[in-house]
Amino acid sequence: MHRTILPPWLGVVVADDVERVGADRGDEAVEVPLLLRLDEPARTWTDAFPVGNGRIGAMVHGGTGDELLQVNDDTCWSGAPHDGPVEPVGPLGRDGAPGVVRRARRLLADGDPLGAQAELARLQSGWVQAYQPLVDVVLAHGAAAGDAGYRRTLDLARGVVTTTWTSATGVPWRQDVLVSHPDRALLLERSTAGAASDAGEAWVRLASRHPWADAPAPVDAPDGDPRAAVVVATLDMPSHVLPDWVPGPDPVRYGGRSVHAAVALAVLAGDAASVEVVDGAVRVRGTGRLRVVLTTATDHDVATGTLHGDRARVAADALAGLRHALADVDGIAARHVADHAALMGRVSLDLDAAVPDLPLDARLVRHAHGEPDPHLAVLAFQHGRYLTVAGSRPGTLPLNLQGIWNASVRPPWSSNYTININTEMNYWPTLVGDLAECHEPLLAWLDRLAVAGAATARTLYGVRGWVAHHNSDPWCFTGPTGRGHDSASWSSWPLGGAWLARHVVDHHDWTGDDDALRRHWPVVRGAALAVLDLLVELPDGTLGTSPATSPENHYLLPDGRAAAVSVSTTSDLAIVRDLLEQVRRLAHVAGDHDESLRAAVDGALERLPTERVAPDGRLAEWRTDVPDAEPEHRHQSHLYRVFPGTSIDPDSAPALAAAALRTLDARGPDSTGWSLAWRLALRARLRDPDGVAALVTAFLHPVDADPSGGDGSARGGVYRSLLCAHPPFQIDGNLGFTAGVAEALVQAHRRGPDGVREVHLLPALPAAWPAGRVRGLRLRGALRLTELTWRDGRVERAVLEADRPAVVDVRAHGSAERRQVVLQPGRPAVVVAPA
């Protein structure tokens, strides 16, 4: 038996009332402030604070005399649904695309990887489309201009950006901005405690980077209210946008089939005010209270990925949404806060640290100079959850590279779905952060992606199931990117579907929702069929992949040239093995009793090599020991089975875990923002608290206020607003950071030899966090860590709950000692320190 005597700090109590147990020990919850604060208006777009409801996103700049809200709608993308399968650039030859793959395989066997890369370039089939900005709401209010006492905050708990200041004439002002999920509307409210006569004149207008189809024009205000004005506008997204890094004479095209969008805007003023529409803009005079309400609509149906093409209907939808919101405009804010707080309040983290009375940018610089500020980690952890709540709700599209916030027609990397790590990382914190409903947009999109990827699997590879390569979009692009010139290091990688399928598995592991597993099982099954058909027998009798890449990385050939294509890369085999193991484990739960599939999976797993340790002690990335072209490369895909996989840790595979740590050491201390977040999760899984601490510090490095006095924009970290810098901005790092912190506090991925799940408390707690409390994290096995409290780095108290009967082994701090705990729904198990 692997269990030992319960360590002296641990005792297990089963209680009907968790709050009563230990209540006399001063364990009452303490509200940790969750305010991001800056003491000046945004100087750049990344200085602004994001608000959103999953569909509408806005960046709030916090201007006083001139305010800017940059608004997105998550359905606004360039392009349109695809007709037919992918079309490789070719030429392909009489044996089609599968013949290209076979020729590349032969070239690799003959020792010519560069020739194989040139052959595979024939399969490239264009690029994904780009996420688009919608409109700007511009508020010109000269009488309110001023900077005295200025403060701008984003309240993560309430989902509201608040700006307070005093105008140059001594009048105090306050502005609140939010985007309501219940009312499907953006609300800006600006008010003063001064006299309405001090408010002067304000103008509100809409602007867009796209040409108007119908310019902003007035419509009747609700009930003919003279203190209100309403304008409606329509516009079309581009029919095609080239990626920002691809040159071309016509990178942005309008006029073809594309998304039709509409915006409806209401401006409401207080008593005795004058409101009128002049040339599509709204002029307001003499009001101490100004409210702006905005709704959007498009013809893009995210459930089906289709466009209905009726612009008039879109305008009517936007106006109907606005009238619905205005029916009880006074209740919008309260309904929003209640809805947002209900999700955010499920999880709290307190690192028992003081909160300095300083703006965020100053705190980041002090922290980078070595001043302890554990509360920054709390803010960054909850910021990831906030961005999930604000950016991903049932019925929306999945979070893209920038979530739902983007100001550029040609954004970095098209602000697309980059599925060789970044899209997956976007959803790492969702389940552990008790936001399972926010995971739904990814799963729903995967159902459609798998259908599109089936045609790509047949066309390019002649295999069953479905595949996707490294980029996609709402139109479910699944082919290799490029027109014959993209690097094989990213383009020639057909395992995007296999990686994404793990999210279906993870959703079941965390929630225990068998119905959801059955509903999305075709995603998993189809990905497994594809990899089974893609595997080839190698000369040593093993199964492997050929051609193969390690996403976006290169190795050096004997003549010093860099190559990307190889045979049986470690990341390929890790992803394939993980997927097939999950199919074997869960097929019966999903109702899949296909014995031929089970036999094929079992046979493949017997012949798939596992990871190996290279002569230098690192986990090998390539099949042979070749030099790295870029030793500190940002991707570490060959560590897949450490994290997000669950197979390699210091207990289950100590030699491989040690090699993985050496790999991370060799990658160096700095990288892009999202890579730092991935390395944080990897270090936590490998139980390296010092590594976790170093990566927290590296991630919180202020790239736009470098403490060394130099230009910090060349390395990863965060902007003043705490948004992650790749650089440029990518949201995946913010979300990956949250997952990495959770991994340092609790892990529940392992099962013992008897199948009992292990709950490991504080497996990688940094020394800089000696005391704290976390409440509400969800764990694999449909478990909940209702509370975990620690002091001096040791567990004081933990409370576990289960959604269904369960047996778990509890351990802490990397100790080998475990205690078995039986959990019943509604009866928390309370682990307390002796009195």
PDB file of C-alpha atoms in Angstrom, residues 608-737:
ATOM      1  CA  LEU A 608       4.759   4.354 -29.445  1.00  0.00           C
ATOM      2  CA  PRO A 609       8.081   5.381 -27.899  1.00  0.00           C
ATOM      3  CA  THR A 610       7.972   7.517 -24.767  1.00  0.00           C
ATOM      4  CA  GLU A 611      10.136  10.537 -24.012  1.00  0.00           C
ATOM      5  CA  ARG A 612      13.874  10.013 -23.635  1.00  0.00           C
ATOM      6  CA  VAL A 613      16.614  11.809 -21.748  1.00  0.00           C
ATOM      7  CA  ALA A 614      19.311  13.301 -23.968  1.00  0.00           C
ATOM      8  CA  PRO A 615      23.038  12.909 -23.135  1.00  0.00           C
ATOM      9  CA  ASP A 616      23.099  16.442 -21.668  1.00  0.00           C
ATOM     10  CA  GLY A 617      20.326  15.535 -19.215  1.00  0.00           C
ATOM     11  CA  ARG A 618      17.548  17.447 -20.914  1.00  0.00           C
ATOM     12  CA  LEU A 619      14.320  15.943 -22.182  1.00  0.00           C
ATOM     13  CA  ALA A 620      15.078  15.318 -25.839  1.00  0.00           C
ATOM     14  CA  GLU A 621      13.036  17.391 -28.298  1.00  0.00           C
ATOM     15  CA  TRP A 622      14.055  15.582 -31.468  1.00  0.00           C
ATOM     16  CA  ARG A 623      14.405  11.896 -32.370  1.00  0.00           C
ATOM     17  CA  THR A 624      18.171  12.225 -32.661  1.00  0.00           C
ATOM     18  CA  ASP A 625      20.601  14.412 -30.717  1.00  0.00           C
ATOM     19  CA  VAL A 626      20.875  17.455 -32.945  1.00  0.00           C
ATOM     20  CA  PRO A 627      21.983  20.986 -31.969  1.00  0.00           C
ATOM     21  CA  ASP A 628      19.319  23.585 -31.207  1.00  0.00           C
ATOM     22  CA  ALA A 629      19.022  26.419 -33.679  1.00  0.00           C
ATOM     23  CA  GLU A 630      17.543  28.579 -30.909  1.00  0.00           C
ATOM     24  CA  PRO A 631      18.458  27.172 -27.465  1.00  0.00           C
ATOM     25  CA  GLU A 632      16.149  29.569 -25.589  1.00  0.00           C
ATOM     26  CA  HIS A 633      13.156  29.021 -27.840  1.00  0.00           C
ATOM     27  CA  ARG A 634       9.801  30.228 -26.467  1.00  0.00           C
ATOM     28  CA  HIS A 635       7.926  26.976 -27.218  1.00  0.00           C
ATOM     29  CA  GLN A 636       8.452  23.891 -25.069  1.00  0.00           C
ATOM     30  CA  SER A 637       5.962  21.571 -26.738  1.00  0.00           C
ATOM     31  CA  HIS A 638       8.057  18.470 -26.020  1.00  0.00           C
ATOM     32  CA  LEU A 639       7.119  18.961 -22.338  1.00  0.00           C
ATOM     33  CA  TYR A 640       3.449  18.459 -23.250  1.00  0.00           C
ATOM     34  CA  ARG A 641       2.969  15.468 -20.955  1.00  0.00           C
ATOM     35  CA  VAL A 642       4.244  17.523 -18.012  1.00  0.00           C
ATOM     36  CA  PHE A 643       1.668  20.261 -18.614  1.00  0.00           C
ATOM     37  CA  PRO A 644      -1.026  20.514 -19.931  1.00  0.00           C
ATOM     38  CA  GLY A 645      -0.721  16.730 -19.915  1.00  0.00           C
ATOM     39  CA  THR A 646      -0.709  14.852 -16.645  1.00  0.00           C
ATOM     40  CA  SER A 647       1.733  11.963 -17.113  1.00  0.00           C
ATOM     41  CA  ILE A 648       5.124  13.311 -16.052  1.00  0.00           C
ATOM     42  CA  ASP A 649       5.798  14.573 -12.534  1.00  0.00           C
ATOM     43  CA  PRO A 650       8.383  13.779  -9.836  1.00  0.00           C
ATOM     44  CA  ASP A 651       6.348  10.797  -8.600  1.00  0.00           C
ATOM     45  CA  SER A 652       5.098   9.185 -11.777  1.00  0.00           C
ATOM     46  CA  ALA A 653       8.266   9.634 -13.869  1.00  0.00           C
ATOM     47  CA  PRO A 654      11.092  11.060 -11.737  1.00  0.00           C
ATOM     48  CA  ALA A 655      13.833  10.722 -14.352  1.00  0.00           C
ATOM     49  CA  LEU A 656      11.780  12.430 -17.033  1.00  0.00           C
ATOM     50  CA  ALA A 657      10.651  15.096 -14.554  1.00  0.00           C
ATOM     51  CA  ALA A 658      14.275  15.862 -13.690  1.00  0.00           C
ATOM     52  CA  ALA A 659      15.100  16.066 -17.392  1.00  0.00           C
ATOM     53  CA  ALA A 660      12.182  18.431 -17.930  1.00  0.00           C
ATOM     54  CA  LEU A 661      13.548  20.729 -15.214  1.00  0.00           C
ATOM     55  CA  ARG A 662      16.940  20.731 -16.923  1.00  0.00           C
ATOM     56  CA  THR A 663      15.179  21.621 -20.171  1.00  0.00           C
ATOM     57  CA  LEU A 664      13.515  24.613 -18.545  1.00  0.00           C
ATOM     58  CA  ASP A 665      16.814  25.682 -17.004  1.00  0.00           C
ATOM     59  CA  ALA A 666      18.426  25.557 -20.431  1.00  0.00           C
ATOM     60  CA  ARG A 667      15.636  27.635 -21.960  1.00  0.00           C
ATOM     61  CA  GLY A 668      16.774  30.529 -19.775  1.00  0.00           C
ATOM     62  CA  PRO A 669      15.047  32.943 -17.364  1.00  0.00           C
ATOM     63  CA  ASP A 670      13.424  35.267 -19.933  1.00  0.00           C
ATOM     64  CA  SER A 671      10.955  34.742 -22.732  1.00  0.00           C
ATOM     65  CA  THR A 672       7.760  36.103 -24.207  1.00  0.00           C
ATOM     66  CA  GLY A 673       4.880  36.722 -21.821  1.00  0.00           C
ATOM     67  CA  TRP A 674       2.795  33.674 -22.697  1.00  0.00           C
ATOM     68  CA  SER A 675       5.839  31.406 -22.613  1.00  0.00           C
ATOM     69  CA  LEU A 676       6.665  32.626 -19.103  1.00  0.00           C
ATOM     70  CA  ALA A 677       3.134  31.642 -18.068  1.00  0.00           C
ATOM     71  CA  TRP A 678       3.538  28.169 -19.589  1.00  0.00           C
ATOM     72  CA  ARG A 679       6.872  27.730 -17.828  1.00  0.00           C
ATOM     73  CA  LEU A 680       5.227  28.803 -14.572  1.00  0.00           C
ATOM     74  CA  ALA A 681       2.690  25.969 -14.922  1.00  0.00           C
ATOM     75  CA  LEU A 682       5.457  23.525 -15.873  1.00  0.00           C
ATOM     76  CA  ARG A 683       7.626  24.493 -12.880  1.00  0.00           C
ATOM     77  CA  ALA A 684       4.622  24.134 -10.589  1.00  0.00           C
ATOM     78  CA  ARG A 685       3.800  20.680 -11.953  1.00  0.00           C
ATOM     79  CA  LEU A 686       7.449  19.709 -11.417  1.00  0.00           C
ATOM     80  CA  ARG A 687       7.243  21.013  -7.807  1.00  0.00           C
ATOM     81  CA  ASP A 688       9.885  23.686  -8.174  1.00  0.00           C
ATOM     82  CA  PRO A 689       8.836  26.508  -5.811  1.00  0.00           C
ATOM     83  CA  ASP A 690      11.932  28.590  -6.504  1.00  0.00           C
ATOM     84  CA  GLY A 691      11.266  28.309 -10.222  1.00  0.00           C
ATOM     85  CA  VAL A 692       7.657  29.319  -9.654  1.00  0.00           C
ATOM     86  CA  ALA A 693       8.779  32.391  -7.695  1.00  0.00           C
ATOM     87  CA  ALA A 694      11.255  33.410 -10.405  1.00  0.00           C
ATOM     88  CA  LEU A 695       8.623  33.095 -13.126  1.00  0.00           C
ATOM     89  CA  VAL A 696       6.052  35.091 -11.169  1.00  0.00           C
ATOM     90  CA  THR A 697       8.627  37.873 -10.950  1.00  0.00           C
ATOM     91  CA  ALA A 698       9.541  37.554 -14.628  1.00  0.00           C
ATOM     92  CA  PHE A 699       5.896  37.617 -15.714  1.00  0.00           C
ATOM     93  CA  LEU A 700       5.168  40.730 -13.640  1.00  0.00           C
ATOM     94  CA  HIS A 701       8.055  42.598 -15.280  1.00  0.00           C
ATOM     95  CA  PRO A 702       6.755  45.969 -16.567  1.00  0.00           C
ATOM     96  CA  VAL A 703       7.713  46.060 -20.237  1.00  0.00           C
ATOM     97  CA  ASP A 704       6.666  49.677 -20.760  1.00  0.00           C
ATOM     98  CA  ALA A 705       8.377  51.019 -17.639  1.00  0.00           C
ATOM     99  CA  ASP A 706      11.564  48.983 -17.550  1.00  0.00           C
ATOM    100  CA  PRO A 707      13.197  49.267 -14.102  1.00  0.00           C
ATOM    101  CA  SER A 708      16.660  48.949 -15.611  1.00  0.00           C
ATOM    102  CA  GLY A 709      16.114  52.210 -17.439  1.00  0.00           C
ATOM    103  CA  GLY A 710      16.297  50.545 -20.843  1.00  0.00           C
ATOM    104  CA  ASP A 711      13.718  49.528 -23.380  1.00  0.00           C
ATOM    105  CA  GLY A 712      11.782  46.626 -21.865  1.00  0.00           C
ATOM    106  CA  SER A 713       9.633  46.106 -24.964  1.00  0.00           C
ATOM    107  CA  ALA A 714      11.923  43.392 -26.338  1.00  0.00           C
ATOM    108  CA  ARG A 715      11.036  40.911 -23.598  1.00  0.00           C
ATOM    109  CA  GLY A 716       7.859  39.526 -22.157  1.00  0.00           C
ATOM    110  CA  GLY A 717       6.015  40.725 -19.119  1.00  0.00           C
ATOM    111  CA  VAL A 718       3.040  43.020 -18.576  1.00  0.00           C
ATOM    112  CA  TYR A 719       1.952  46.486 -19.585  1.00  0.00           C
ATOM    113  CA  ARG A 720       0.879  49.151 -17.068  1.00  0.00           C
ATOM    114  CA  SER A 721      -2.667  47.801 -17.213  1.00  0.00           C
ATOM    115  CA  LEU A 722      -1.450  44.275 -16.321  1.00  0.00           C
ATOM    116  CA  LEU A 723      -2.270  43.022 -19.824  1.00  0.00           C
ATOM    117  CA  CYS A 724       0.300  40.477 -20.964  1.00  0.00           C
ATOM    118  CA  ALA A 725       3.036  41.517 -23.367  1.00  0.00           C
ATOM    119  CA  HIS A 726       4.141  38.859 -25.837  1.00  0.00           C
ATOM    120  CA  PRO A 727       5.145  41.542 -26.886  1.00  0.00           C
ATOM    121  CA  PRO A 728       2.858  42.827 -28.426  1.00  0.00           C
ATOM    122  CA  PHE A 729      -0.279  42.212 -26.340  1.00  0.00           C
ATOM    123  CA  GLN A 730      -1.586  38.648 -26.180  1.00  0.00           C
ATOM    124  CA  ILE A 731      -4.179  37.582 -23.654  1.00  0.00           C
ATOM    125  CA  ASP A 732      -2.964  33.979 -23.346  1.00  0.00           C
ATOM    126  CA  GLY A 733      -0.223  34.932 -20.904  1.00  0.00           C
ATOM    127  CA  ASN A 734      -2.724  36.522 -18.514  1.00  0.00           C
ATOM    128  CA  LEU A 735      -4.821  33.366 -18.579  1.00  0.00           C
ATOM    129  CA  GLY A 736      -1.888  30.977 -18.369  1.00  0.00           C
ATOM    130  CA  PHE A 737      -0.553  32.835 -15.333  1.00  0.00           C
TER     131      PHE A 737
END
